[in-house]
Structures are given as structure tokens and as C-alpha cells.
């Protein structure tokens, strides 16, 4: 049955907040230049209008903007006050290349219809509340100023809440994966992998298990040294307990045998890897994974820790920021988000350079 949207309250907001310059010579921008408006478009869809109100061009990674098919958890969605599960891909990315950026000219508006029901569980009737909230890491203006808060964190592309009533049921969301065949190595199934790739996965699984065991042991010892504070921020007992529970769960998941964990080599995208958080324990590895070292910063083993943390039945982490620099800034400015950030877990596990 098709979903019928019978009532909608559109939300519009102008994003406010100071923006620090990228360098000492770059001018300061006191307000976020991007305005976002959102409207119900039927069948679990929303129409989003982005407008650059600045006199300068804005440069933002495409995957951080709601421009078609979602490749990140950009929206917060609830139904009758209860959170709705995000079922789209959770992707580990490296630094964006020039082709990854969208350019919005001064005064330009871009319209896009986003099929929320393709990435969120909107198959039940009820009143849905939808809010766009996307951290714009690496975004800048043409004068060189970065879209950052005064504390150096990426500005968030934030909309006002949009409420809409949906009735009926949408078809089940279809996801790739679930392939059969392949080779089992170290108790892990592989799908679509060459013999060389299978060997690499075997080494990566062993190293990832060592990483998770070591991280679990560190936290079990109630250690609060720089290794912890660098990646998870100032100590509180509740956040420390959360990090501890996360690595107990990550270690347990990585230790699963009998082909319960599946590594799928069918991805040809430029990023490292991705998973669907509601579909454990299949990890899709991509091109950057194969060029990464087995251990160390942004390694194959660390990537597996990162992706395993995303599964809802493991740690349900998000991708608030990417990279060591971003993760360190997040730990200093927002420790609550740091203990929810997948790259923070990876860098804590990799511990490169080593800290006590």
C-alpha cells in the first residue's frame, strides 16, 4: 500500500553561528551562509531547498548534503516521539577529493527530493518528525574561511523540524549483500573476494581482534590516560562506561566464528568500507581498504573495528567526523559525540602513535 501524507508543517531556518577563518589571513564569517527549507513531498519523501545567502561561493562535500540518495545519516527521524532506525549505509571515508565537493554559487538555490523511506524505517503509520542535522566537515567559502564553530568544529546544517502524518506501509527496504559462496578464513565468510583478498582479510581479522582485545583490556583496567582522553575526551564515569561497553561488544562481535561475520569484496567505491547498521555482521570493503596498511592509522584492521562499531546490535556509533584531527577536536569540544563516533573508536583501538 502506498503511504499517504495527509498533513505537513514545513520548517525553514537560517543557520546561525560564528565561523572561524581557515588561516590568519582569511576573513571571518560571522553567520552560516546556507539556508535550508524542507517540505513534505509524499510517499515518505521530503523536498529540500538549499540556498547560499553569501556573496561568496560555498564548497561542501556532496555526501554531507541532502542531494538525492543518502550516503550518510543526515536526518533525525522519529515517529510519534520514538526514534526511527536509520537503515542506509554507514561509510568510512578518507579526505574528500576535489570531485567530492558541491559548489553553491552566491545566491544559488538547489532543490532536491530525498526519499527518506529508502534510508529510514517509515513503514508504519503515524506522525513523523524529520530534522536535517549534518556536520559540514571540510566545508569552506571561496575566500578560504572554513565553516567552523568558534571551537573549531564543523558547522551543522540544521533545519527546523518538519512534521508529517504518514499512513499505510511502504515496501521493505532492499539492501545489497547476503551473497553465498566464497571462502571462509579465520571463521569469517568472504563474498566475491579473490584469493589475494581472502588472504588480506584473514590478516586484517586477526589484527582487528588483537586491537579490540587490547582496547577492551585498557578500559577494563579503568585507565584514564592520554590514550583515553585524546579520543574520548574528559573523563566522566558514564562516558567511560559507555566506551567500555562498546569495546566489550566490538570484541565479542569480531570474535564470532562459524561465518557469522561476512566480508564482502563487491564494493568498487573510493572509500574504505561501509555497513548497513541494521544488518549485522556484513562489512563491504572498498578500494581504500585494499591500499591501507594492515595495522596503524586508518588501517585494514582499524577499518574493521570502525565498521563493526556501527551495527546497532554492537555499539550503534555514528560518523560525526572523520580523520585523526577531526576526532581529536571532537574529543576536546564534545566528548559525548566522541564516544558515539566510529573513527574515534578506530583511532583508540589503533593507538598510533602509542599512548598510555
Short mmCIF file of N, CA, C and O in Angstrom, two decimals, residues 138-191:
data_model
loop_
_atom_site.label_atom_id
_atom_site.label_comp_id
_atom_site.label_asym_id
_atom_site.label_seq_id
_atom_site.Cartn_x
_atom_site.Cartn_y
_atom_site.Cartn_z
N UNK A 138 35.09 19.93 6.45
CA UNK A 138 35.85 20.32 5.25
C UNK A 138 35.12 21.34 4.38
O UNK A 138 35.62 21.68 3.30
N UNK A 139 33.97 21.86 4.80
CA UNK A 139 33.25 22.86 4.02
C UNK A 139 33.90 24.23 4.20
O UNK A 139 34.42 24.56 5.27
N UNK A 140 33.86 25.04 3.12
CA UNK A 140 34.51 26.35 3.16
C UNK A 140 33.84 27.31 2.21
O UNK A 140 32.99 26.93 1.39
N UNK A 141 34.22 28.57 2.31
CA UNK A 141 33.81 29.60 1.35
C UNK A 141 34.97 29.92 0.42
O UNK A 141 36.12 29.56 0.69
N UNK A 142 34.66 30.61 -0.67
CA UNK A 142 35.68 30.86 -1.68
C UNK A 142 36.76 31.84 -1.22
O UNK A 142 37.79 31.97 -1.88
N UNK A 143 36.55 32.51 -0.07
CA UNK A 143 37.61 33.37 0.47
C UNK A 143 38.56 32.59 1.38
O UNK A 143 39.48 33.16 1.97
N UNK A 144 38.34 31.28 1.50
CA UNK A 144 39.21 30.44 2.31
C UNK A 144 38.74 30.20 3.72
O UNK A 144 39.32 29.39 4.44
N UNK A 145 37.68 30.88 4.15
CA UNK A 145 37.19 30.67 5.51
C UNK A 145 36.46 29.34 5.59
O UNK A 145 35.68 28.98 4.71
N UNK A 146 36.74 28.59 6.66
CA UNK A 146 36.13 27.30 6.88
C UNK A 146 34.81 27.46 7.63
O UNK A 146 34.65 28.36 8.45
N UNK A 147 33.86 26.58 7.33
CA UNK A 147 32.57 26.63 8.02
C UNK A 147 32.70 25.89 9.35
O UNK A 147 32.36 24.71 9.47
N UNK A 148 33.24 26.61 10.34
CA UNK A 148 33.51 26.04 11.65
C UNK A 148 32.94 26.91 12.76
O UNK A 148 32.72 28.10 12.58
N UNK A 149 32.73 26.26 13.90
CA UNK A 149 32.33 26.98 15.10
C UNK A 149 33.54 27.67 15.70
O UNK A 149 34.69 27.39 15.33
N UNK A 150 33.34 28.58 16.66
CA UNK A 150 34.50 29.22 17.30
C UNK A 150 35.45 28.22 17.96
O UNK A 150 36.62 28.51 18.14
N UNK A 151 34.96 27.01 18.30
CA UNK A 151 35.81 26.00 18.93
C UNK A 151 36.46 25.09 17.90
O UNK A 151 37.11 24.11 18.25
N UNK A 152 36.26 25.39 16.61
CA UNK A 152 36.95 24.67 15.57
C UNK A 152 36.24 23.46 15.01
O UNK A 152 36.79 22.74 14.18
N UNK A 153 34.99 23.21 15.44
CA UNK A 153 34.24 22.07 14.94
C UNK A 153 33.42 22.46 13.71
O UNK A 153 33.06 23.63 13.54
N UNK A 154 33.10 21.50 12.84
CA UNK A 154 32.29 21.82 11.65
C UNK A 154 30.93 22.38 12.04
O UNK A 154 30.31 21.92 13.00
N UNK A 155 30.48 23.39 11.30
CA UNK A 155 29.11 23.85 11.49
C UNK A 155 28.14 22.76 11.06
O UNK A 155 28.42 21.97 10.17
N UNK A 156 26.98 22.75 11.70
CA UNK A 156 25.94 21.78 11.37
C UNK A 156 24.89 22.41 10.49
O UNK A 156 24.38 23.50 10.78
N UNK A 157 24.60 21.75 9.38
CA UNK A 157 23.50 22.16 8.51
C UNK A 157 22.22 21.69 9.18
O UNK A 157 21.90 20.50 9.17
N UNK A 158 21.49 22.61 9.79
CA UNK A 158 20.38 22.25 10.69
C UNK A 158 19.08 22.87 10.19
O UNK A 158 19.02 24.06 9.93
N UNK A 159 18.05 22.06 10.07
CA UNK A 159 16.74 22.56 9.69
C UNK A 159 15.84 22.64 10.91
O UNK A 159 16.12 22.04 11.95
N UNK A 160 14.76 23.37 10.76
CA UNK A 160 13.69 23.27 11.75
C UNK A 160 12.98 21.93 11.57
O UNK A 160 13.00 21.35 10.48
N UNK A 161 12.36 21.40 12.61
CA UNK A 161 11.64 20.12 12.46
C UNK A 161 10.49 20.22 11.47
O UNK A 161 9.77 21.23 11.42
N UNK A 162 10.33 19.18 10.68
CA UNK A 162 9.21 19.05 9.75
C UNK A 162 8.33 17.91 10.25
O UNK A 162 8.81 16.79 10.42
N UNK A 163 7.06 18.19 10.50
CA UNK A 163 6.14 17.15 10.96
C UNK A 163 5.19 16.77 9.83
O UNK A 163 4.67 17.63 9.13
N UNK A 164 4.99 15.46 9.66
CA UNK A 164 4.09 14.99 8.62
C UNK A 164 3.45 13.69 9.06
O UNK A 164 4.09 12.86 9.72
N UNK A 165 2.21 13.53 8.70
CA UNK A 165 1.49 12.31 9.07
C UNK A 165 1.51 11.35 7.89
O UNK A 165 1.10 11.69 6.78
N UNK A 166 2.00 10.14 8.12
CA UNK A 166 2.08 9.13 7.07
C UNK A 166 1.16 7.97 7.42
O UNK A 166 1.12 7.52 8.56
N UNK A 167 0.41 7.51 6.45
CA UNK A 167 -0.48 6.37 6.68
C UNK A 167 -0.24 5.33 5.61
O UNK A 167 0.07 5.66 4.46
N UNK A 168 -0.35 4.07 5.95
CA UNK A 168 -0.09 2.99 5.01
C UNK A 168 1.30 2.43 5.23
O UNK A 168 2.03 2.82 6.15
N UNK A 169 1.72 1.49 4.38
CA UNK A 169 3.01 0.84 4.51
C UNK A 169 3.78 0.91 3.20
O UNK A 169 3.21 0.78 2.12
N UNK A 170 5.07 1.13 3.33
CA UNK A 170 5.95 1.14 2.18
C UNK A 170 6.60 -0.23 2.03
O UNK A 170 6.71 -0.98 3.00
N UNK A 171 7.08 -0.56 0.82
CA UNK A 171 7.76 -1.84 0.64
C UNK A 171 9.00 -1.94 1.52
O UNK A 171 9.59 -0.93 1.91
N UNK A 172 9.40 -3.15 1.84
CA UNK A 172 10.61 -3.35 2.62
C UNK A 172 11.82 -2.78 1.89
O UNK A 172 11.92 -2.86 0.66
N UNK A 173 12.72 -2.17 2.64
CA UNK A 173 13.92 -1.59 2.05
C UNK A 173 14.85 -2.72 1.59
O UNK A 173 15.15 -3.63 2.35
N UNK A 174 15.28 -2.65 0.35
CA UNK A 174 16.16 -3.68 -0.19
C UNK A 174 17.60 -3.22 -0.08
O UNK A 174 17.94 -2.09 -0.40
N UNK A 175 18.46 -4.09 0.39
CA UNK A 175 19.87 -3.79 0.57
C UNK A 175 20.69 -4.86 -0.15
O UNK A 175 20.32 -6.02 -0.18
N UNK A 176 21.86 -4.47 -0.71
CA UNK A 176 22.73 -5.49 -1.31
C UNK A 176 23.33 -6.37 -0.25
O UNK A 176 23.25 -6.09 0.96
N UNK A 177 23.95 -7.43 -0.68
CA UNK A 177 24.59 -8.34 0.27
C UNK A 177 23.84 -9.65 0.35
O UNK A 177 22.94 -9.95 -0.43
N UNK A 178 24.23 -10.43 1.33
CA UNK A 178 23.60 -11.72 1.53
C UNK A 178 24.01 -12.76 0.52
O UNK A 178 23.36 -13.79 0.39
N UNK A 179 25.10 -12.49 -0.21
CA UNK A 179 25.58 -13.44 -1.20
C UNK A 179 26.11 -14.70 -0.56
O UNK A 179 26.48 -14.73 0.60
N UNK A 180 26.12 -15.76 -1.33
CA UNK A 180 26.61 -17.04 -0.84
C UNK A 180 27.90 -17.40 -1.54
O UNK A 180 28.31 -16.76 -2.50
N UNK A 181 28.53 -18.48 -1.08
CA UNK A 181 29.76 -18.92 -1.70
C UNK A 181 30.96 -18.19 -1.13
O UNK A 181 30.87 -17.50 -0.11
N UNK A 182 32.09 -18.30 -1.77
CA UNK A 182 33.30 -17.67 -1.29
C UNK A 182 34.05 -18.59 -0.34
O UNK A 182 33.73 -19.76 -0.15
N UNK A 183 35.06 -18.01 0.28
CA UNK A 183 35.97 -18.77 1.13
C UNK A 183 35.85 -18.31 2.56
O UNK A 183 35.70 -17.12 2.84
N UNK A 184 35.94 -19.24 3.48
CA UNK A 184 35.96 -18.91 4.90
C UNK A 184 37.40 -18.87 5.38
O UNK A 184 38.21 -19.73 5.02
N UNK A 185 37.73 -17.83 6.17
CA UNK A 185 39.07 -17.71 6.71
C UNK A 185 38.99 -17.18 8.13
O UNK A 185 38.27 -16.22 8.41
N UNK A 186 39.67 -17.84 9.05
CA UNK A 186 39.66 -17.47 10.46
C UNK A 186 38.23 -17.36 11.01
O UNK A 186 37.93 -16.49 11.84
N UNK A 187 37.35 -18.21 10.52
CA UNK A 187 35.97 -18.22 11.00
C UNK A 187 35.08 -17.17 10.41
O UNK A 187 33.93 -17.01 10.81
N UNK A 188 35.60 -16.41 9.41
CA UNK A 188 34.86 -15.32 8.78
C UNK A 188 34.58 -15.68 7.33
O UNK A 188 35.46 -16.17 6.62
N UNK A 189 33.35 -15.42 6.87
CA UNK A 189 32.99 -15.70 5.48
C UNK A 189 33.44 -14.56 4.58
O UNK A 189 33.46 -13.39 4.99
N UNK A 190 33.81 -14.87 3.36
CA UNK A 190 34.11 -13.85 2.36
C UNK A 190 33.20 -14.05 1.17
O UNK A 190 32.82 -15.18 0.84
N UNK A 191 32.85 -12.94 0.52
CA UNK A 191 31.96 -12.98 -0.64
C UNK A 191 32.59 -12.16 -1.76
O UNK A 191 32.96 -10.99 -1.56
#
